[in-house]
Amino acid sequence: MEGSLQIVDVNKFEALAVHERLAALQAAGNEDRKLLIRVLAPDDAADVLQKATREFREQLLLLLDQATRAEVIALLAYAEDVAGGLMTPRFLRLRPELTIKEAKVYVERQIGAGQASTSRYIYVLAVDQKLLGVLSARELQLGASTARVEEIMRRDVITVHDHLDREAVAHVYNSHAYKALPVIDADGRMVGVLTADDIVGVVQAEATEDMHKVGGSPALDAPYLQAPLRAIIPWRAIALAILFVGETFTASALGYFQDEIAKHVALTLFMPLILSSGGNSGSQATTFVIRALALGQIKLRDAFKVFRREFIIGASLGAILAVLGLLRVLGWQFLFNMYGDLYMTYALIVLVSLIGVVLWGSLVGALLPLIIKACRCDPATSSAPLVATFVDVTGLIIYFEVAKVLLAGL
Amino acid sequence: MEGSLQIVDVNKFEALAVHERLAALQAAGNEDRKLLIRVLAPDDAADVLQKATREFREQLLLLLDQATRAEVIALLAYAEDVAGGLMTPRFLRLRPELTIKEAKVYVERQIGAGQASTSRYIYVLAVDQKLLGVLSARELQLGASTARVEEIMRRDVITVHDHLDREAVAHVYNSHAYKALPVIDADGRMVGVLTADDIVGVVQAEATEDMHKVGGSPALDAPYLQAPLRAIIPWRAIALAILFVGETFTASALGYFQDEIAKHVALTLFMPLILSSGGNSGSQATTFVIRALALGQIKLRDAFKVFRREFIIGASLGAILAVLGLLRVLGWQFLFNMYGDLYMTYALIVLVSLIGVVLWGSLVGALLPLIIKACRCDPATSSAPLVATFVDVTGLIIYFEVAKVLLAGL
């Protein structure tokens, strides 16, 4: 292979996804392999090796220079989806006792070696690698030459532990505007840094997971068209079956109101309309709250604020839909004389139960994710279909109880 | 204010969100203001100035050094949510005719000036600023000293136009593994670069928008608890009202089947169960497809593959739920003798219509976002509630038509 061709390969190689990089390495000759694997930053190399067979992994490790090999081996010890598996082990570092003038020279030397994943922050470490503080590049530039690093560094650094899972990492990252997060091990030693490069994939993957869950199925990790059907069908079936069993309570509830239905068949006409309105307002509320929790915009302690907010919203939405429902019943009555003598009572039943069901749907949708979070589970489990199922069962009871009261004696 | 106190401020200031930075600048004295505004990279400064009053913006601009002021003014000309408004104008650049040896010196000098937002890529520009190619830092390191930049640079660079909106930017970024995207203007001049730092917020915001839409309401830009109710209620009400009007067709469809219902009240018992099963499988399918479209995992031309896939999945899920439904009807019949002599016919109606409705729901859920995308609208508009509403109306017809056929002559 010629020099120019190799360079094209390196370029292309950098643009590939992890499994494509692995395939390219398998296809390459030994010299090219060495070139390609050395192009990757240690965290990217570790991602590829993670996917390789044990034997091929050993081969590839031998192609790395000694320093990188040690870094990659350390990274391979972490699960892929924890801070340690996402971070890069290369960052700018300083000792606390250096003067700013000395520090600038050290930092330039480290940048020149091309090792740092970010040059925005410089971390101050003790001899035992414990993280003492942080300086931004700008602070280093502004600092007086004779001041010591420890005098101007910031000591209250936001850090994450190396075994923290990616969802929690994304939370910490979202909760402030720093552009890098230092990762420390159980002994407080800094082992790496997370930058936006490492986080952007996490943020995507977490959003995908939440979206799938909100849609009412377990999260799918592989791309949609690549995931094997034998993996998709059982998971989606289990989720649907659970919802189905929940929804069978509607059949039981309806059985309980069978006498009212037999006497007033017109009541069944509005049943899907009223139940779906409750489910839809619940679906709106639950996705808002799930997303706000994921972005750290609301916490569990905001539960009362959320309740108050959705109470006002739900009551307003219920009132608006109730008016529409009233107009629908009266309109069709005048146009087609569809509902007989009791049309005014039916219109009132629709009006009152829409307010109740929509308000109830909003409250259930908003509070269910908070309750699930309080139980230390993933709030995204409160999916739109789960809320709709719950509101179907309880909404039916609201609807027919309202009907029973308003039809009493008729 | 003392030096050490100022440094703490700089640190804190960097961690603040845009509106908090603006408030801090308003609160600060003139000397501190100058220090603080100069801490920000030009794209971050532009974001803050974007939110300021015209008068305060002019004041802040005067505090910047001349070069940065020109950069910030250029950025302010862009809308916030297009590539030009997200990018940073500082990147490493080289002329094509330089030798690798000369290039290394230039690059080191540029890095030393602390100007580049990424040191991973160096862009090769003509005298008129047109983008000719790109080199990775690694390629520069590996290149022979006497080779010219233009000999080893890669010419087929993936770029985005400065007025491309953020959703499309996220798409391009997702579609490959490069860690920076050059931004070019209408004349092909490179005006800035997008890195993961700029993209991570876009990815979050786009996921939030899609999640809100999937939940059945327009996207909410402000944090959940801060958004004013007078902004939330009308939008959520409009979305619910549209769904409500769609759902009123269930009342019309049920009116059409009123005779069957009057004769077989037991049919109403299973109605919510069957409709919600269709809606739930549709909700699963639609969120999978919406997310896969957003991540660029599927394109419009994959429509047939998606159809085939969801046909198999929907039929399997339908069969599984149908068996559960059958067991439910037969079980309750044997335990409570609930459904009279026709219980076997009802069980069959539930079985057949569950297969039909669940299959139909999966297909509608999967294909609706593709159809909406084909109409050049946002596929996330195909929300879980919209799919459920559509499946409610059509599912009712499937259910009662199956019932009519199986009950014919009884």
Coordinates of C-alpha atoms in Angstrom, one line a residue, chain A residues 4 7-8 10-17 21 35 38-41 43-44 108 111-114 116-117 119-121 134-136 138-139 141-143 151-154 156 170 173-179 195-200 203-205 207-212 214-229 232-241 243-245 247-252 254-256 258 261-262 265-266 268-277 279-285 287-292 295 297-298 302 305-306 309-310 312-314 316-317 320-322 324-326 328 332 338-339 350 354 358 362 366 384-386 388-389 392 396, chain B residues 4 7-8 10-12 14-17 21 35 38-41 43-44 108 111-114 116-117 119-121 134-136 138-139 141-143 151-154 156 170 173-179 195-200 203-205 207-212 214-229 232-241 243-245 247-252 254-256 258 261-262 265-266 268-277 279-285 287-292 294-295 297-298 302 305-306 309-310 312-314 316-317 320-322 324-326 328 332 338-339 350 354 358 362 366 384-386 388-389 392 396:
Chain A
S4 CA -1.0 8.5 -0.1
I7 CA -3.4 8.6 4.4
V8 CA -6.8 8.3 2.7
V10 CA -6.6 7.0 8.0
N11 CA -9.0 9.8 7.2
K12 CA -11.8 7.4 6.4
F13 CA -11.0 5.2 9.4
E14 CA -11.5 8.2 11.7
A15 CA -15.0 8.7 10.3
L16 CA -16.1 5.1 11.0
A17 CA -18.4 3.8 13.7
R21 CA -13.4 0.3 12.6
L35 CA -1.0 2.7 11.6
R38 CA -2.4 4.3 16.6
V39 CA -4.5 7.0 15.0
L40 CA -7.2 6.5 17.7
A41 CA -7.3 8.2 21.0
D43 CA -10.7 5.8 24.7
D44 CA -11.6 5.3 21.1
E108 CA 2.6 24.3 26.6
I111 CA -0.3 20.6 24.6
G112 CA 2.7 20.3 22.2
A113 CA 2.8 16.5 22.9
G114 CA -0.8 16.4 21.6
A116 CA -4.8 16.4 26.0
S117 CA -8.4 15.9 25.1
S119 CA -7.0 22.4 26.6
R120 CA -9.7 24.4 28.3
Y121 CA -9.0 23.2 31.8
V134 CA -8.8 23.2 38.6
L135 CA -7.7 26.2 36.5
S136 CA -9.2 27.3 33.3
R138 CA -8.1 31.7 30.7
E139 CA -7.2 31.9 34.4
Q141 CA -3.4 33.4 31.1
L142 CA -4.7 36.1 33.5
G143 CA -2.8 35.0 36.6
E151 CA -3.4 30.2 45.2
I152 CA -5.6 30.8 42.1
M153 CA -7.0 27.3 41.5
R154 CA -10.6 26.6 42.2
D156 CA -14.6 23.0 44.8
A170 CA -25.3 12.9 31.7
Y173 CA -23.0 17.2 32.9
N174 CA -26.5 18.8 32.3
S175 CA -26.6 20.4 35.7
H176 CA -23.8 23.0 35.0
A177 CA -22.1 24.7 32.1
Y178 CA -18.5 23.5 32.5
K179 CA -17.3 21.9 29.3
T195 CA -15.6 16.3 27.5
A196 CA -18.5 17.1 25.2
D197 CA -17.0 14.5 22.7
D198 CA -17.6 11.8 25.2
I199 CA -20.9 13.1 26.4
V200 CA -22.7 13.8 23.1
V203 CA -26.9 12.3 25.7
Q204 CA -28.1 10.7 22.4
A205 CA -28.3 7.2 23.8
A207 CA -32.6 10.3 24.9
T208 CA -33.2 7.3 22.7
E209 CA -33.7 5.1 25.7
D210 CA -36.2 7.5 27.2
M211 CA -38.0 7.9 23.9
H212 CA -38.4 4.2 23.5
V214 CA -42.1 6.7 26.7
G215 CA -43.5 4.9 23.6
G216 CA -44.2 1.9 25.8
S217 CA -41.5 -0.5 25.1
P218 CA -38.1 -1.4 26.6
A219 CA -35.2 0.6 25.2
L220 CA -33.6 -0.8 22.0
D221 CA -29.8 -0.4 21.9
A222 CA -29.1 -1.4 18.2
P223 CA -30.2 0.7 15.2
Y224 CA -33.9 0.0 14.4
L225 CA -33.4 -1.9 11.2
Q226 CA -30.4 -3.9 12.5
A227 CA -31.9 -5.2 15.7
P228 CA -32.8 -8.9 15.3
L229 CA -36.6 -9.5 15.4
I232 CA -37.4 -7.0 19.6
I233 CA -40.6 -9.1 19.6
P234 CA -40.3 -10.7 23.1
W235 CA -39.5 -7.3 24.7
R236 CA -42.3 -5.4 23.0
A237 CA -44.6 -8.4 23.6
I238 CA -43.9 -8.3 27.4
A239 CA -44.5 -4.6 27.6
L240 CA -47.8 -4.9 25.6
A241 CA -48.9 -7.9 27.7
L243 CA -50.5 -3.1 29.5
F244 CA -53.0 -5.6 28.2
V245 CA -53.5 -7.2 31.6
E247 CA -56.4 -2.8 30.5
T248 CA -58.5 -6.0 31.1
F249 CA -59.7 -4.1 34.2
T250 CA -61.7 -1.9 31.8
A251 CA -63.6 -5.1 30.9
S252 CA -64.2 -5.8 34.6
L254 CA -67.6 -2.2 32.3
G255 CA -69.1 -5.4 33.5
Y256 CA -69.9 -3.7 36.8
Q258 CA -73.5 -3.3 32.5
I261 CA -75.1 0.5 29.5
A262 CA -78.0 -1.8 28.6
V265 CA -76.6 2.4 25.0
A266 CA -75.8 6.0 24.0
T268 CA -71.0 3.8 25.0
L269 CA -70.8 6.2 22.0
F270 CA -68.8 8.7 24.0
M271 CA -66.7 6.3 26.0
P272 CA -63.6 6.2 23.6
L273 CA -63.8 9.9 23.2
I274 CA -63.7 10.6 27.0
L275 CA -61.1 7.9 27.8
S276 CA -58.8 9.0 25.0
S277 CA -59.0 12.7 26.1
G279 CA -55.0 9.5 28.1
N280 CA -53.9 12.2 25.7
S281 CA -53.6 14.9 28.4
G282 CA -51.8 12.4 30.6
S283 CA -49.4 11.6 27.7
Q284 CA -48.6 15.3 27.3
A285 CA -48.0 15.7 31.1
T287 CA -43.5 13.3 28.6
F288 CA -43.0 16.9 29.9
V289 CA -42.2 15.7 33.4
I290 CA -40.0 12.7 32.2
R291 CA -37.9 15.0 30.0
A292 CA -37.7 17.7 32.7
L295 CA -32.6 17.3 32.0
Q297 CA -35.0 20.8 35.4
I298 CA -37.1 19.4 38.2
D302 CA -40.7 20.0 43.2
K305 CA -45.1 22.6 42.3
V306 CA -45.7 20.1 39.5
R309 CA -49.1 23.4 37.9
E310 CA -50.8 20.4 36.3
I312 CA -54.4 24.4 36.8
I313 CA -53.4 23.1 33.3
G314 CA -55.5 20.0 33.6
S316 CA -58.2 24.4 32.0
L317 CA -57.7 21.8 29.3
I320 CA -61.9 23.5 27.0
L321 CA -62.5 20.0 25.9
A322 CA -65.7 19.8 27.9
L324 CA -66.2 21.0 22.7
G325 CA -67.8 17.8 23.9
L326 CA -71.0 19.7 24.8
R328 CA -70.6 17.9 19.7
W332 CA -75.4 16.2 16.4
M338 CA -79.4 11.1 17.5
Y339 CA -79.6 10.9 21.2
V350 CA -70.0 14.3 28.7
L354 CA -64.5 15.3 30.5
V358 CA -58.8 15.3 31.6
S362 CA -52.9 15.4 33.7
A366 CA -47.4 14.3 35.8
A384 CA -47.7 7.3 27.5
P385 CA -49.4 3.9 27.1
L386 CA -49.0 3.1 30.8
A388 CA -53.3 5.9 29.1
T389 CA -54.1 2.4 30.5
D392 CA -58.7 4.2 30.9
L396 CA -64.3 4.6 33.0
Chain B
S4 CA -8.6 36.5 44.3
I7 CA -10.9 34.8 40.0
V8 CA -13.6 33.0 41.9
V10 CA -14.5 34.0 36.7
N11 CA -14.8 30.4 37.7
K12 CA -18.4 30.7 38.7
E14 CA -18.0 30.1 33.3
A15 CA -20.4 27.6 34.9
L16 CA -23.5 29.7 34.5
A17 CA -26.3 29.4 31.9
R21 CA -24.4 35.1 32.7
L35 CA -12.9 40.8 32.8
R38 CA -13.5 38.6 27.9
V39 CA -13.5 35.1 29.6
L40 CA -16.0 33.9 27.1
A41 CA -15.3 32.4 23.8
D43 CA -19.7 32.1 20.3
D44 CA -20.5 32.1 24.1
E108 CA 1.9 25.3 17.2
I111 CA -2.5 26.7 19.5
G112 CA -0.2 28.8 21.7
A113 CA -2.4 31.8 21.0
G114 CA -5.2 29.8 22.6
A116 CA -8.7 27.2 18.5
S117 CA -11.8 25.5 19.7
S119 CA -6.9 21.1 17.9
R120 CA -7.9 17.8 16.3
Y121 CA -8.4 19.1 12.8
V134 CA -8.6 19.1 6.1
L135 CA -5.8 17.4 8.0
S136 CA -6.1 15.7 11.3
R138 CA -2.4 12.9 13.7
E139 CA -1.9 13.2 9.9
Q141 CA 2.3 14.4 12.9
L142 CA 2.7 11.4 10.6
G143 CA 3.4 13.4 7.4
E151 CA -0.6 16.6 -1.0
I152 CA -1.8 14.9 2.1
M153 CA -4.9 16.9 3.0
R154 CA -8.3 15.2 2.5
D156 CA -13.8 15.6 0.3
A170 CA -27.5 17.4 14.3
Y173 CA -23.2 15.4 12.8
N174 CA -24.9 12.1 13.7
S175 CA -24.2 10.6 10.2
H176 CA -20.5 10.3 10.7
A177 CA -17.9 10.0 13.4
Y178 CA -15.8 13.2 12.8
K179 CA -15.6 15.3 15.9
T195 CA -17.5 20.8 17.7
A196 CA -19.1 18.5 20.2
D197 CA -19.3 21.4 22.6
D198 CA -21.6 23.2 20.2
I199 CA -23.5 20.1 19.2
V200 CA -24.3 18.6 22.7
V203 CA -28.8 17.2 20.4
Q204 CA -30.4 17.8 23.8
A205 CA -32.8 20.4 22.5
A207 CA -34.4 15.3 21.7
T208 CA -36.5 17.4 24.0
E209 CA -38.5 18.8 21.1
D210 CA -39.1 15.3 19.7
M211 CA -40.1 13.9 23.1
H212 CA -42.6 16.6 23.7
V214 CA -44.2 12.3 20.7
G215 CA -46.2 12.9 23.9
G216 CA -48.8 14.8 21.8
S217 CA -48.0 18.5 22.4
P218 CA -46.0 21.1 20.7
A219 CA -42.4 21.4 21.8
L220 CA -41.8 23.6 24.9
D221 CA -38.5 25.5 24.8
A222 CA -38.3 26.8 28.4
P223 CA -37.7 24.6 31.4
Y224 CA -40.9 22.9 32.5
L225 CA -41.4 24.9 35.7
Q226 CA -40.4 28.2 34.3
A227 CA -42.6 28.2 31.2
P228 CA -45.6 30.6 31.7
L229 CA -49.0 28.8 31.9
I232 CA -48.4 26.2 27.8
I233 CA -52.2 25.9 28.0
P234 CA -53.1 27.3 24.6
W235 CA -50.6 25.0 22.8
R236 CA -51.5 21.9 24.7
A237 CA -55.2 22.8 24.3
I238 CA -54.9 23.1 20.5
A239 CA -53.1 19.7 20.3
L240 CA -55.7 18.1 22.5
A241 CA -58.6 19.7 20.6
L243 CA -57.0 14.9 18.7
F244 CA -60.5 15.4 20.3
V245 CA -62.1 16.2 16.9
E247 CA -61.6 11.0 18.2
T248 CA -65.2 12.2 17.8
F249 CA -65.3 9.9 14.7
T250 CA -65.3 7.1 17.2
A251 CA -68.7 8.4 18.4
S252 CA -69.9 8.5 14.7
L254 CA -70.2 3.6 17.2
G255 CA -73.4 5.3 16.2
Y256 CA -73.2 3.3 12.9
Q258 CA -75.6 0.9 17.5
I261 CA -74.3 -2.9 20.4
A262 CA -77.9 -2.9 21.6
V265 CA -73.9 -5.3 25.0
A266 CA -71.1 -7.7 25.9
T268 CA -68.7 -3.0 24.6
L269 CA -66.9 -4.7 27.4
F270 CA -63.9 -5.5 25.3
M271 CA -63.9 -2.3 23.2
P272 CA -61.4 -0.3 25.3
L273 CA -59.1 -3.4 25.6
I274 CA -58.9 -4.0 21.9
L275 CA -58.6 -0.3 20.9
S276 CA -55.9 0.4 23.5
S277 CA -53.9 -2.7 22.4
G279 CA -52.9 2.1 20.2
N280 CA -50.1 0.7 22.4
S281 CA -48.5 -1.3 19.6
G282 CA -48.8 1.8 17.4
S283 CA -47.1 3.9 20.0
Q284 CA -44.2 1.5 20.3
A285 CA -43.7 1.5 16.5
T287 CA -41.5 6.1 18.7
F288 CA -39.0 3.6 17.3
V289 CA -39.4 5.0 13.8
I290 CA -39.3 8.7 14.8
R291 CA -36.1 8.2 16.8
A292 CA -34.5 6.1 14.1
A294 CA -33.9 11.5 14.0
L295 CA -30.7 9.6 14.4
Q297 CA -30.6 5.2 11.1
I298 CA -33.4 5.0 8.6
D302 CA -36.2 2.2 3.8
K305 CA -38.1 -2.5 4.9
V306 CA -39.8 -0.8 7.8
R309 CA -40.4 -5.5 9.6
E310 CA -43.5 -4.1 11.4
I312 CA -43.9 -9.4 11.1
I313 CA -43.6 -7.8 14.5
G314 CA -47.3 -6.6 14.5
S316 CA -46.5 -11.7 16.1
L317 CA -47.6 -9.2 18.8
I320 CA -49.6 -13.2 21.4
L321 CA -52.2 -10.7 22.7
A322 CA -55.0 -12.5 20.9
L324 CA -54.2 -13.6 26.1
G325 CA -57.6 -12.1 25.1
L326 CA -59.0 -15.6 24.3
R328 CA -59.4 -13.8 29.4
W332 CA -64.0 -15.3 33.1
M338 CA -70.3 -13.7 32.5
Y339 CA -70.9 -13.8 28.8
V350 CA -61.8 -10.8 20.5
L354 CA -56.9 -8.3 18.3
V358 CA -52.6 -4.8 16.8
S362 CA -48.0 -1.3 14.3
A366 CA -44.4 2.8 11.8
A384 CA -48.3 8.4 20.3
P385 CA -51.7 10.1 20.9
L386 CA -52.2 10.8 17.2
A388 CA -53.8 6.0 19.1
T389 CA -56.6 8.3 17.9
D392 CA -59.2 4.0 17.8
L396 CA -63.5 0.2 16.1

